[in-house]
PDB file of C-alpha atoms and ligand atoms in Angstrom:
ATOM      1  CA  MET A   1      11.525   4.500  -2.470  1.00 75.00           C
ATOM      2  CA  GLY A   2      10.558   8.152  -2.744  1.00 88.00           C
ATOM      3  CA  ASN A   3      11.149  10.839  -0.189  1.00 94.00           C
ATOM      4  CA  LYS A   4       8.154  13.145  -0.321  1.00 97.00           C
ATOM      5  CA  LEU A   5       7.296  12.360   3.306  1.00 98.00           C
ATOM      6  CA  GLN A   6      10.875  11.891   4.555  1.00 98.00           C
ATOM      7  CA  SER A   7      10.938  11.485   8.374  1.00 97.00           C
ATOM      8  CA  GLN A   8       7.340  12.607   8.841  1.00 98.00           C
ATOM      9  CA  VAL A   9       5.429  10.657  11.462  1.00 99.00           C
ATOM     10  CA  ALA A  10       2.126   9.266  10.385  1.00 99.00           C
ATOM     11  CA  ILE A  11      -0.580   7.601  12.386  1.00 99.00           C
ATOM     12  CA  VAL A  12      -2.837   5.403  10.242  1.00 99.00           C
ATOM     13  CA  THR A  13      -5.856   4.124  12.043  1.00 99.00           C
ATOM     14  CA  GLY A  14      -7.304   0.691  11.179  1.00 98.00           C
ATOM     15  CA  ALA A  15      -4.014  -0.138   9.377  1.00 98.00           C
ATOM     16  CA  CYS A  16      -3.992  -3.921   9.979  1.00 98.00           C
ATOM     17  CA  SER A  17      -6.027  -4.638   6.766  1.00 98.00           C
ATOM     18  CA  GLY A  18      -7.396  -3.290   3.523  1.00 98.00           C
ATOM     19  CA  ILE A  19      -7.053   0.387   2.652  1.00 98.00           C
ATOM     20  CA  GLY A  20      -5.298   1.351   5.945  1.00 98.00           C
ATOM     21  CA  ALA A  21      -2.580  -1.336   5.372  1.00 98.00           C
ATOM     22  CA  GLY A  22      -2.195  -0.126   1.771  1.00 98.00           C
ATOM     23  CA  VAL A  23      -1.929   3.502   2.791  1.00 98.00           C
ATOM     24  CA  ALA A  24       0.603   2.714   5.575  1.00 98.00           C
ATOM     25  CA  ASN A  25       2.733   0.935   3.024  1.00 98.00           C
ATOM     26  CA  ALA A  26       2.520   3.774   0.559  1.00 98.00           C
ATOM     27  CA  LEU A  27       3.463   6.429   3.141  1.00 98.00           C
ATOM     28  CA  ALA A  28       6.363   4.334   4.406  1.00 98.00           C
ATOM     29  CA  THR A  29       7.589   3.888   0.810  1.00 98.00           C
ATOM     30  CA  ASP A  30       7.774   7.654   0.582  1.00 98.00           C
ATOM     31  CA  GLY A  31       9.857   7.964   3.768  1.00 98.00           C
ATOM     32  CA  ALA A  32       7.194   8.326   6.498  1.00 98.00           C
ATOM     33  CA  ILE A  33       7.554   6.679   9.905  1.00 98.00           C
ATOM     34  CA  VAL A  34       4.260   4.903  10.287  1.00 98.00           C
ATOM     35  CA  VAL A  35       2.115   4.039  13.384  1.00 99.00           C
ATOM     36  CA  ILE A  36      -0.011   1.121  12.500  1.00 98.00           C
ATOM     37  CA  ASN A  37      -3.102   1.189  14.622  1.00 99.00           C
ATOM     38  CA  TYR A  38      -5.207  -1.932  15.204  1.00 98.00           C
ATOM     39  CA  PRO A  39      -8.226  -2.347  17.462  1.00 98.00           C
ATOM     40  CA  SER A  40      -7.954  -5.653  19.355  1.00 97.00           C
ATOM     41  CA  ASP A  41      -5.801  -8.656  20.305  1.00 97.00           C
ATOM     42  CA  HIS A  42      -7.520 -10.437  17.388  1.00 97.00           C
ATOM     43  CA  THR A  43      -5.898  -8.065  14.895  1.00 98.00           C
ATOM     44  CA  HIS A  44      -2.412  -7.916  16.481  1.00 98.00           C
ATOM     45  CA  ASP A  45      -0.808 -10.435  14.093  1.00 98.00           C
ATOM     46  CA  ALA A  46      -2.211  -8.770  11.033  1.00 98.00           C
ATOM     47  CA  ALA A  47      -0.749  -5.419  12.219  1.00 98.00           C
ATOM     48  CA  ASP A  48       2.576  -7.076  12.869  1.00 98.00           C
ATOM     49  CA  ALA A  49       2.535  -8.470   9.303  1.00 98.00           C
ATOM     50  CA  VAL A  50       1.993  -4.959   7.923  1.00 98.00           C
ATOM     51  CA  LEU A  51       4.898  -3.578   9.980  1.00 98.00           C
ATOM     52  CA  ASN A  52       7.171  -6.389   8.934  1.00 98.00           C
ATOM     53  CA  GLU A  53       6.463  -5.759   5.209  1.00 98.00           C
ATOM     54  CA  ILE A  54       7.309  -2.068   5.805  1.00 98.00           C
ATOM     55  CA  LYS A  55      10.528  -2.923   7.676  1.00 98.00           C
ATOM     56  CA  SER A  56      11.662  -5.483   5.154  1.00 98.00           C
ATOM     57  CA  ALA A  57      11.421  -2.679   2.423  1.00 97.00           C
ATOM     58  CA  GLY A  58      13.656  -0.469   4.641  1.00 97.00           C
ATOM     59  CA  GLY A  59      10.831   1.505   6.351  1.00 98.00           C
ATOM     60  CA  ARG A  60      10.220   2.370   9.979  1.00 98.00           C
ATOM     61  CA  GLY A  61       7.246   2.316  12.311  1.00 98.00           C
ATOM     62  CA  MET A  62       5.423   0.641  15.166  1.00 98.00           C
ATOM     63  CA  ILE A  63       2.175  -1.044  15.853  1.00 98.00           C
ATOM     64  CA  TYR A  64      -0.245   0.236  18.452  1.00 98.00           C
ATOM     65  CA  GLN A  65      -3.500  -1.192  19.716  1.00 98.00           C
ATOM     66  CA  CYS A  66      -6.319   1.270  20.313  1.00 98.00           C
ATOM     67  CA  ASP A  67     -10.038   1.442  19.827  1.00 98.00           C
ATOM     68  CA  VAL A  68     -10.479   4.803  18.065  1.00 98.00           C
ATOM     69  CA  SER A  69     -13.894   5.234  19.632  1.00 98.00           C
ATOM     70  CA  LYS A  70     -12.386   5.426  23.178  1.00 98.00           C
ATOM     71  CA  GLU A  71     -11.013   8.835  24.207  1.00 99.00           C
ATOM     72  CA  ASP A  72      -8.463   7.530  26.735  1.00 98.00           C
ATOM     73  CA  GLN A  73      -7.106   5.047  24.307  1.00 98.00           C
ATOM     74  CA  VAL A  74      -6.703   7.604  21.490  1.00 99.00           C
ATOM     75  CA  GLN A  75      -4.943   9.998  23.811  1.00 99.00           C
ATOM     76  CA  ALA A  76      -2.612   7.260  24.964  1.00 99.00           C
ATOM     77  CA  MET A  77      -1.775   6.366  21.314  1.00 99.00           C
ATOM     78  CA  PHE A  78      -0.856   9.924  20.495  1.00 99.00           C
ATOM     79  CA  ALA A  79       1.232  10.306  23.732  1.00 99.00           C
ATOM     80  CA  GLU A  80       3.095   7.085  22.890  1.00 98.00           C
ATOM     81  CA  THR A  81       3.732   8.144  19.347  1.00 99.00           C
ATOM     82  CA  VAL A  82       5.175  11.523  20.558  1.00 98.00           C
ATOM     83  CA  LYS A  83       7.297   9.678  23.121  1.00 98.00           C
ATOM     84  CA  GLN A  84       8.688   7.287  20.452  1.00 98.00           C
ATOM     85  CA  PHE A  85       9.055   9.506  17.420  1.00 98.00           C
ATOM     86  CA  GLY A  86       8.897  13.141  18.737  1.00 98.00           C
ATOM     87  CA  THR A  87       5.640  14.290  17.176  1.00 98.00           C
ATOM     88  CA  VAL A  88       2.895  13.480  14.723  1.00 99.00           C
ATOM     89  CA  ASP A  89       2.928  15.148  11.243  1.00 99.00           C
ATOM     90  CA  ILE A  90       0.183  13.223   9.386  1.00 99.00           C
ATOM     91  CA  LEU A  91      -3.046  11.579  10.577  1.00 99.00           C
ATOM     92  CA  ILE A  92      -4.882   9.091   8.278  1.00 99.00           C
ATOM     93  CA  ASN A  93      -8.304   8.765   9.915  1.00 98.00           C
ATOM     94  CA  ASN A  94      -9.065   5.480   8.230  1.00 98.00           C
ATOM     95  CA  ALA A  95     -10.661   3.067  10.764  1.00 98.00           C
ATOM     96  CA  GLY A  96     -14.191   2.264   9.829  1.00 98.00           C
ATOM     97  CA  LEU A  97     -16.807  -0.585   9.756  1.00 98.00           C
ATOM     98  CA  GLN A  98     -20.268  -1.506   8.638  1.00 98.00           C
ATOM     99  CA  ASP A  99     -23.100  -2.900  10.775  1.00 98.00           C
ATOM    100  CA  ASP A 100     -25.878  -3.090   8.210  1.00 98.00           C
ATOM    101  CA  SER A 101     -29.541  -3.495   8.745  1.00 98.00           C
ATOM    102  CA  PRO A 102     -32.973  -2.558   7.249  1.00 98.00           C
ATOM    103  CA  PHE A 103     -33.718   0.788   8.942  1.00 98.00           C
ATOM    104  CA  THR A 104     -36.813  -0.355  10.907  1.00 98.00           C
ATOM    105  CA  GLU A 105     -34.781  -3.237  12.398  1.00 98.00           C
ATOM    106  CA  MET A 106     -31.690  -1.290  13.119  1.00 98.00           C
ATOM    107  CA  THR A 107     -30.880  -1.281  16.821  1.00 98.00           C
ATOM    108  CA  LEU A 108     -29.557   1.584  18.798  1.00 98.00           C
ATOM    109  CA  ALA A 109     -26.418  -0.528  19.469  1.00 98.00           C
ATOM    110  CA  GLN A 110     -25.851  -0.916  15.705  1.00 98.00           C
ATOM    111  CA  TRP A 111     -26.307   2.831  15.190  1.00 98.00           C
ATOM    112  CA  ASN A 112     -23.935   3.736  18.054  1.00 98.00           C
ATOM    113  CA  HIS A 113     -21.406   1.168  17.014  1.00 98.00           C
ATOM    114  CA  VAL A 114     -20.929   2.603  13.499  1.00 98.00           C
ATOM    115  CA  ILE A 115     -21.193   6.271  14.501  1.00 99.00           C
ATOM    116  CA  GLY A 116     -18.833   5.611  17.416  1.00 99.00           C
ATOM    117  CA  VAL A 117     -15.998   4.173  15.263  1.00 98.00           C
ATOM    118  CA  ASN A 118     -16.532   5.940  11.973  1.00 98.00           C
ATOM    119  CA  LEU A 119     -17.434   9.459  13.167  1.00 99.00           C
ATOM    120  CA  THR A 120     -16.534   9.825  16.873  1.00 99.00           C
ATOM    121  CA  GLY A 121     -13.286   7.983  16.210  1.00 99.00           C
ATOM    122  CA  GLN A 122     -12.312  10.565  13.519  1.00 99.00           C
ATOM    123  CA  PHE A 123     -13.280  13.452  15.902  1.00 99.00           C
ATOM    124  CA  LEU A 124     -11.124  12.001  18.746  1.00 99.00           C
ATOM    125  CA  CYS A 125      -8.091  11.283  16.554  1.00 99.00           C
ATOM    126  CA  ALA A 126      -8.312  14.715  14.674  1.00 99.00           C
ATOM    127  CA  ARG A 127      -8.531  16.610  17.919  1.00 99.00           C
ATOM    128  CA  GLU A 128      -5.402  14.879  19.376  1.00 99.00           C
ATOM    129  CA  ALA A 129      -3.572  15.393  16.044  1.00 99.00           C
ATOM    130  CA  ILE A 130      -4.386  19.139  15.853  1.00 99.00           C
ATOM    131  CA  ARG A 131      -3.467  19.593  19.525  1.00 99.00           C
ATOM    132  CA  GLU A 132      -0.080  18.004  18.762  1.00 99.00           C
ATOM    133  CA  PHE A 133       0.457  20.109  15.568  1.00 99.00           C
ATOM    134  CA  LEU A 134      -0.131  23.323  17.526  1.00 99.00           C
ATOM    135  CA  ARG A 135       2.043  22.331  20.451  1.00 98.00           C
ATOM    136  CA  ARG A 136       4.966  21.329  18.216  1.00 98.00           C
ATOM    137  CA  GLY A 137       4.951  24.263  15.807  1.00 98.00           C
ATOM    138  CA  MET A 138       6.310  24.558  12.242  1.00 98.00           C
ATOM    139  CA  GLN A 139       9.128  22.304  11.020  1.00 98.00           C
ATOM    140  CA  PRO A 140      10.107  23.859   7.715  1.00 98.00           C
ATOM    141  CA  GLU A 141      12.641  21.119   7.003  1.00 97.00           C
ATOM    142  CA  LYS A 142       9.752  18.552   6.860  1.00 98.00           C
ATOM    143  CA  SER A 143       6.785  20.339   5.340  1.00 98.00           C
ATOM    144  CA  VAL A 144       5.404  23.844   4.520  1.00 98.00           C
ATOM    145  CA  ALA A 145       2.215  22.846   6.455  1.00 98.00           C
ATOM    146  CA  LEU A 146       1.983  22.527  10.279  1.00 99.00           C
ATOM    147  CA  GLY A 147       0.203  19.185   9.814  1.00 99.00           C
ATOM    148  CA  LYS A 148      -1.954  17.151   7.542  1.00 99.00           C
ATOM    149  CA  ILE A 149      -5.138  15.111   8.173  1.00 99.00           C
ATOM    150  CA  ILE A 150      -6.760  12.783   5.665  1.00 99.00           C
ATOM    151  CA  CYS A 151     -10.175  11.465   6.575  1.00 99.00           C
ATOM    152  CA  MET A 152     -11.231   8.229   4.860  1.00 99.00           C
ATOM    153  CA  SER A 153     -14.721   8.986   3.829  1.00 99.00           C
ATOM    154  CA  SER A 154     -16.635   7.238   1.022  1.00 98.00           C
ATOM    155  CA  VAL A 155     -18.760   7.851  -2.068  1.00 98.00           C
ATOM    156  CA  HIS A 156     -21.547   7.418   0.503  1.00 98.00           C
ATOM    157  CA  GLU A 157     -20.845  10.923   1.786  1.00 98.00           C
ATOM    158  CA  VAL A 158     -22.829  11.976  -1.304  1.00 98.00           C
ATOM    159  CA  ILE A 159     -24.602   8.750  -2.402  1.00 98.00           C
ATOM    160  CA  PRO A 160     -27.499   7.673  -0.194  1.00 98.00           C
ATOM    161  CA  TRP A 161     -27.394   3.903   0.660  1.00 98.00           C
ATOM    162  CA  ALA A 162     -30.574   2.089   1.587  1.00 98.00           C
ATOM    163  CA  GLY A 163     -29.967  -0.560   4.369  1.00 98.00           C
ATOM    164  CA  HIS A 164     -26.864   1.263   5.580  1.00 98.00           C
ATOM    165  CA  ALA A 165     -28.324   4.365   7.266  1.00 98.00           C
ATOM    166  CA  ASN A 166     -25.735   4.292  10.068  1.00 98.00           C
ATOM    167  CA  TYR A 167     -22.787   4.043   7.641  1.00 98.00           C
ATOM    168  CA  ALA A 168     -24.087   6.672   5.256  1.00 98.00           C
ATOM    169  CA  ALA A 169     -24.759   9.036   8.171  1.00 99.00           C
ATOM    170  CA  SER A 170     -21.269   8.515   9.474  1.00 99.00           C
ATOM    171  CA  LYS A 171     -19.736   9.351   6.065  1.00 99.00           C
ATOM    172  CA  GLY A 172     -22.001  12.406   5.584  1.00 99.00           C
ATOM    173  CA  GLY A 173     -20.885  13.487   9.049  1.00 99.00           C
ATOM    174  CA  ILE A 174     -17.241  13.138   8.120  1.00 99.00           C
ATOM    175  CA  LYS A 175     -17.776  15.427   5.163  1.00 98.00           C
ATOM    176  CA  LEU A 176     -18.795  18.426   7.305  1.00 98.00           C
ATOM    177  CA  LEU A 177     -16.409  17.540  10.162  1.00 99.00           C
ATOM    178  CA  MET A 178     -13.547  17.646   7.643  1.00 99.00           C
ATOM    179  CA  GLN A 179     -14.693  20.847   5.981  1.00 99.00           C
ATOM    180  CA  THR A 180     -15.338  22.630   9.265  1.00 99.00           C
ATOM    181  CA  LEU A 181     -11.906  21.666  10.663  1.00 99.00           C
ATOM    182  CA  ALA A 182     -10.242  22.718   7.372  1.00 99.00           C
ATOM    183  CA  GLN A 183     -12.016  26.131   7.633  1.00 98.00           C
ATOM    184  CA  GLU A 184     -11.078  26.556  11.319  1.00 99.00           C
ATOM    185  CA  PHE A 185      -7.395  25.495  11.025  1.00 99.00           C
ATOM    186  CA  ALA A 186      -6.345  26.791   7.587  1.00 98.00           C
ATOM    187  CA  PRO A 187      -4.982  29.997   9.123  1.00 98.00           C
ATOM    188  CA  LYS A 188      -2.739  27.801  11.324  1.00 98.00           C
ATOM    189  CA  LYS A 189      -1.396  26.091   8.150  1.00 98.00           C
ATOM    190  CA  ILE A 190      -3.072  22.801   8.852  1.00 99.00           C
ATOM    191  CA  ARG A 191      -4.500  21.036   5.839  1.00 99.00           C
ATOM    192  CA  ILE A 192      -7.471  18.668   6.224  1.00 99.00           C
ATOM    193  CA  ASN A 193      -8.968  16.742   3.293  1.00 99.00           C
ATOM    194  CA  SER A 194     -10.870  13.512   2.672  1.00 99.00           C
ATOM    195  CA  ILE A 195     -10.497  10.634   0.286  1.00 99.00           C
ATOM    196  CA  GLY A 196     -13.849   9.197  -0.946  1.00 99.00           C
ATOM    197  CA  PRO A 197     -13.124   5.638  -2.151  1.00 98.00           C
ATOM    198  CA  GLY A 198     -15.613   3.905  -4.403  1.00 98.00           C
ATOM    199  CA  ALA A 199     -15.394   0.166  -4.504  1.00 98.00           C
ATOM    200  CA  ILE A 200     -11.985  -0.945  -3.363  1.00 98.00           C
ATOM    201  CA  LYS A 201     -11.218  -4.744  -2.962  1.00 97.00           C
ATOM    202  CA  THR A 202     -10.861  -5.188   0.844  1.00 96.00           C
ATOM    203  CA  PRO A 203     -12.424  -7.376   3.521  1.00 91.00           C
ATOM    204  CA  ILE A 204     -15.131  -4.797   4.239  1.00 89.00           C
ATOM    205  CA  ASN A 205     -16.935  -5.448   0.909  1.00 93.00           C
ATOM    206  CA  LYS A 206     -15.653  -8.931  -0.028  1.00 94.00           C
ATOM    207  CA  SER A 207     -19.143 -10.261  -0.881  1.00 93.00           C
ATOM    208  CA  ALA A 208     -19.484  -7.457  -3.516  1.00 93.00           C
ATOM    209  CA  TRP A 209     -16.477  -8.658  -5.592  1.00 94.00           C
ATOM    210  CA  ASP A 210     -15.279 -12.173  -4.674  1.00 94.00           C
ATOM    211  CA  THR A 211     -17.410 -14.061  -7.236  1.00 95.00           C
ATOM    212  CA  PRO A 212     -17.464 -13.369 -10.962  1.00 95.00           C
ATOM    213  CA  GLU A 213     -21.290 -12.666 -10.737  1.00 96.00           C
ATOM    214  CA  ALA A 214     -20.903 -10.233  -7.927  1.00 96.00           C
ATOM    215  CA  GLU A 215     -18.076  -8.423  -9.705  1.00 96.00           C
ATOM    216  CA  VAL A 216     -20.096  -8.111 -12.960  1.00 96.00           C
ATOM    217  CA  LYS A 217     -22.943  -6.557 -10.982  1.00 96.00           C
ATOM    218  CA  LEU A 218     -20.553  -4.189  -9.108  1.00 96.00           C
ATOM    219  CA  LEU A 219     -19.059  -3.031 -12.366  1.00 97.00           C
ATOM    220  CA  THR A 220     -22.402  -1.679 -13.564  1.00 96.00           C
ATOM    221  CA  LEU A 221     -21.781   1.095 -10.966  1.00 96.00           C
ATOM    222  CA  ILE A 222     -18.207   1.837 -12.124  1.00 97.00           C
ATOM    223  CA  PRO A 223     -17.851   3.661 -15.481  1.00 97.00           C
ATOM    224  CA  TYR A 224     -14.127   3.144 -15.591  1.00 98.00           C
ATOM    225  CA  GLY A 225     -14.714  -0.650 -15.752  1.00 97.00           C
ATOM    226  CA  ARG A 226     -12.552  -2.001 -12.942  1.00 97.00           C
ATOM    227  CA  VAL A 227     -12.902  -2.476  -9.208  1.00 97.00           C
ATOM    228  CA  GLY A 228     -10.331  -0.379  -7.285  1.00 98.00           C
ATOM    229  CA  ILE A 229      -7.363  -1.701  -5.340  1.00 98.00           C
ATOM    230  CA  THR A 230      -5.736  -0.351  -2.131  1.00 98.00           C
ATOM    231  CA  ASP A 231      -2.771   1.064  -4.163  1.00 98.00           C
ATOM    232  CA  ASP A 232      -5.228   3.426  -5.839  1.00 98.00           C
ATOM    233  CA  ILE A 233      -5.968   4.934  -2.379  1.00 98.00           C
ATOM    234  CA  GLY A 234      -2.306   4.777  -1.257  1.00 98.00           C
ATOM    235  CA  LYS A 235      -1.139   6.905  -4.088  1.00 98.00           C
ATOM    236  CA  ALA A 236      -3.858   9.439  -3.457  1.00 98.00           C
ATOM    237  CA  ALA A 237      -2.995   9.549   0.275  1.00 99.00           C
ATOM    238  CA  VAL A 238       0.713  10.166  -0.403  1.00 98.00           C
ATOM    239  CA  TRP A 239      -0.185  13.145  -2.616  1.00 98.00           C
ATOM    240  CA  LEU A 240      -2.625  14.541  -0.219  1.00 98.00           C
ATOM    241  CA  ALA A 241      -0.148  14.213   2.676  1.00 99.00           C
ATOM    242  CA  SER A 242       2.724  15.754   0.662  1.00 98.00           C
ATOM    243  CA  ASP A 243       3.589  19.355  -0.096  1.00 98.00           C
ATOM    244  CA  ASP A 244       2.645  18.598  -3.784  1.00 98.00           C
ATOM    245  CA  SER A 245      -0.999  19.215  -2.732  1.00 98.00           C
ATOM    246  CA  ASP A 246      -0.167  22.288  -0.581  1.00 98.00           C
ATOM    247  CA  TYR A 247      -3.010  24.470  -1.961  1.00 98.00           C
ATOM    248  CA  VAL A 248      -5.615  21.697  -1.506  1.00 98.00           C
ATOM    249  CA  ASN A 249      -7.643  22.084   1.668  1.00 98.00           C
ATOM    250  CA  GLY A 250     -11.148  21.114   2.699  1.00 99.00           C
ATOM    251  CA  THR A 251     -11.766  18.878  -0.392  1.00 98.00           C
ATOM    252  CA  THR A 252     -12.983  15.327  -0.794  1.00 99.00           C
ATOM    253  CA  LEU A 253     -10.922  13.508  -3.515  1.00 99.00           C
ATOM    254  CA  PHE A 254     -13.150  10.847  -4.894  1.00 99.00           C
ATOM    255  CA  VAL A 255     -11.088   7.802  -5.975  1.00 99.00           C
ATOM    256  CA  ASP A 256     -13.907   5.819  -7.454  1.00 98.00           C
ATOM    257  CA  GLY A 257     -13.478   5.072 -11.149  1.00 98.00           C
ATOM    258  CA  GLY A 258     -16.495   7.482 -11.706  1.00 98.00           C
ATOM    259  CA  MET A 259     -18.939   5.886  -9.291  1.00 98.00           C
ATOM    260  CA  THR A 260     -20.136   9.362  -8.283  1.00 98.00           C
ATOM    261  CA  LEU A 261     -20.993  10.210 -11.928  1.00 97.00           C
ATOM    262  CA  PHE A 262     -24.530   8.823 -11.757  1.00 95.00           C
ATOM    263  CA  PRO A 263     -23.695   5.920 -14.168  1.00 95.00           C
ATOM    264  CA  GLY A 264     -27.375   4.988 -14.394  1.00 91.00           C
ATOM    265  CA  PHE A 265     -27.915   8.124 -16.436  1.00 90.00           C
ATOM    266  CA  SER A 266     -25.311   7.260 -19.101  1.00 91.00           C
ATOM    267  CA  THR A 267     -27.908   5.408 -21.259  1.00 87.00           C
ATOM    268  CA  ASN A 268     -31.114   6.656 -19.806  1.00 74.00           C
ATOM    269  CA  GLY A 269     -31.163  10.511 -19.574  1.00 62.00           C
TER     270      GLY A 269
HETATM  271  P1  NAD B 301     -11.271  -3.087   6.386  1.00 60.81           P
HETATM  272  O1  NAD B 301     -12.355  -3.791   7.225  1.00 60.81           O
HETATM  273  O2  NAD B 301     -10.170  -3.914   5.792  1.00 60.81           O
HETATM  274  O3  NAD B 301     -10.593  -1.911   7.266  1.00 60.81           O
HETATM  275  C1  NAD B 301     -11.132  -1.339   8.400  1.00 60.81           C
HETATM  276  C2  NAD B 301     -10.086  -1.290   9.458  1.00 60.81           C
HETATM  277  O4  NAD B 301     -10.582  -0.574  10.624  1.00 60.81           O
HETATM  278  C3  NAD B 301      -9.741  -2.754   9.994  1.00 60.81           C
HETATM  279  O5  NAD B 301      -8.365  -2.826   9.976  1.00 60.81           O
HETATM  280  C4  NAD B 301     -10.340  -2.808  11.370  1.00 60.81           C
HETATM  281  O6  NAD B 301      -9.564  -3.629  12.191  1.00 60.81           O
HETATM  282  C5  NAD B 301     -10.273  -1.350  11.762  1.00 60.81           C
HETATM  283  N1  NAD B 301     -11.117  -0.970  12.898  1.00 60.81           N
HETATM  284  C6  NAD B 301     -12.462  -1.302  13.043  1.00 60.81           C
HETATM  285  N2  NAD B 301     -12.864  -0.812  14.187  1.00 60.81           N
HETATM  286  C7  NAD B 301     -11.812  -0.135  14.755  1.00 60.81           C
HETATM  287  C8  NAD B 301     -11.689   0.599  16.006  1.00 60.81           C
HETATM  288  N3  NAD B 301     -12.713   0.732  16.871  1.00 60.81           N
HETATM  289  N4  NAD B 301     -10.480   1.151  16.188  1.00 60.81           N
HETATM  290  C9  NAD B 301      -9.467   1.015  15.392  1.00 60.81           C
HETATM  291  N5  NAD B 301      -9.530   0.349  14.169  1.00 60.81           N
HETATM  292  C10 NAD B 301     -10.722  -0.219  13.947  1.00 60.81           C
HETATM  293  O7  NAD B 301     -11.979  -2.251   5.280  1.00 60.81           O
HETATM  294  P2  NAD B 301     -11.395  -1.102   4.347  1.00 60.81           P
HETATM  295  O8  NAD B 301     -12.192  -1.162   3.070  1.00 60.81           O
HETATM  296  O9  NAD B 301      -9.985  -1.080   4.214  1.00 60.81           O
HETATM  297  O10 NAD B 301     -11.959   0.229   5.100  1.00 60.81           O
HETATM  298  C11 NAD B 301     -11.087   1.285   5.490  1.00 60.81           C
HETATM  299  C12 NAD B 301     -11.867   2.609   5.411  1.00 60.81           C
HETATM  300  O11 NAD B 301     -12.217   2.867   4.061  1.00 60.81           O
HETATM  301  C13 NAD B 301     -13.150   2.620   6.185  1.00 60.81           C
HETATM  302  O12 NAD B 301     -13.262   3.906   6.810  1.00 60.81           O
HETATM  303  C14 NAD B 301     -14.210   2.429   5.111  1.00 60.81           C
HETATM  304  O13 NAD B 301     -15.485   2.939   5.471  1.00 60.81           O
HETATM  305  C15 NAD B 301     -13.553   3.182   4.015  1.00 60.81           C
HETATM  306  N6  NAD B 301     -14.117   2.831   2.707  1.00 60.81           N
HETATM  307  C16 NAD B 301     -13.853   1.619   2.054  1.00 60.81           C
HETATM  308  C17 NAD B 301     -14.387   1.330   0.780  1.00 60.81           C
HETATM  309  C18 NAD B 301     -14.115   0.039   0.071  1.00 60.81           C
HETATM  310  O14 NAD B 301     -14.652  -0.138  -0.940  1.00 60.81           O
HETATM  311  N7  NAD B 301     -13.308  -0.899   0.569  1.00 60.81           N
HETATM  312  C19 NAD B 301     -15.128   2.310   0.152  1.00 60.81           C
HETATM  313  C20 NAD B 301     -15.390   3.496   0.772  1.00 60.81           C
HETATM  314  C21 NAD B 301     -14.840   3.780   1.939  1.00 60.81           C
END
């Protein structure tokens, strides 16, 4: 175990699977106390399993059910975290989903569902986190920053994605939400950055990598020649949450094996 995040309290939204679970594990391995957020009764056992893995490796944390698109639930999650652990030092704004459709068939419900979780959820959680950072004040024994927020964006904050207009719009929105908050709160010593994953093997994109044919097709988009794993994102999150990245603010760190390098141009320019 490392100690870059020793005793810092981290809320990780959507941490009962995939990237969120991997990031929660990575933060705990570096000493953070982790709040594993999950959205419904249906995902309770998965969240419990993530916490048990952390505890069996000597880490600390709790699970907390909350739909990040609901203001009262988000406020209750932050209040309970402060009650249990004293404050919040790190927010990983990770919860997200897809509800895909050809654009002319996309319903308003599909649009609102994705924007509500992916974008409004990040707004609600970031607002509560910043309120708590400002209330609590500096803790030089923990970090040189007042607080850190990492927004889970996507390569689709810059790559358009036909058939996924709601998802791409949510990630494009996260880009300027993150940069605007970073600009507004840098003078208060709050650092806000995004991670832009490329293709990471998780439930959200299983059909894109779970057969050899699908994986070969996916790899044509990845110059580095492998599909990502949650550990790739966990390592990036630990760095962005730690003082090692103290001069990094308002940036998206793409962790994508080069997916944003326009691979189609490598043989056809
Ligand atoms: P995932 O489906 O395993 O994780 C998404 C998590 O969000 C799940 O645990 C789900 O329970 C949770 N969630 C959904 N709605 C919620 C709500 N209303 N409140 C709280 N939690 C909720 O998929 P993942 O790949 O781990 O996705 C995590 C994040 O990474 C998402 O924001 C996604 O857009 C982003 N991302 C993933 C990839 C990839 O290749 N896997 C690429 C780019 C970006």
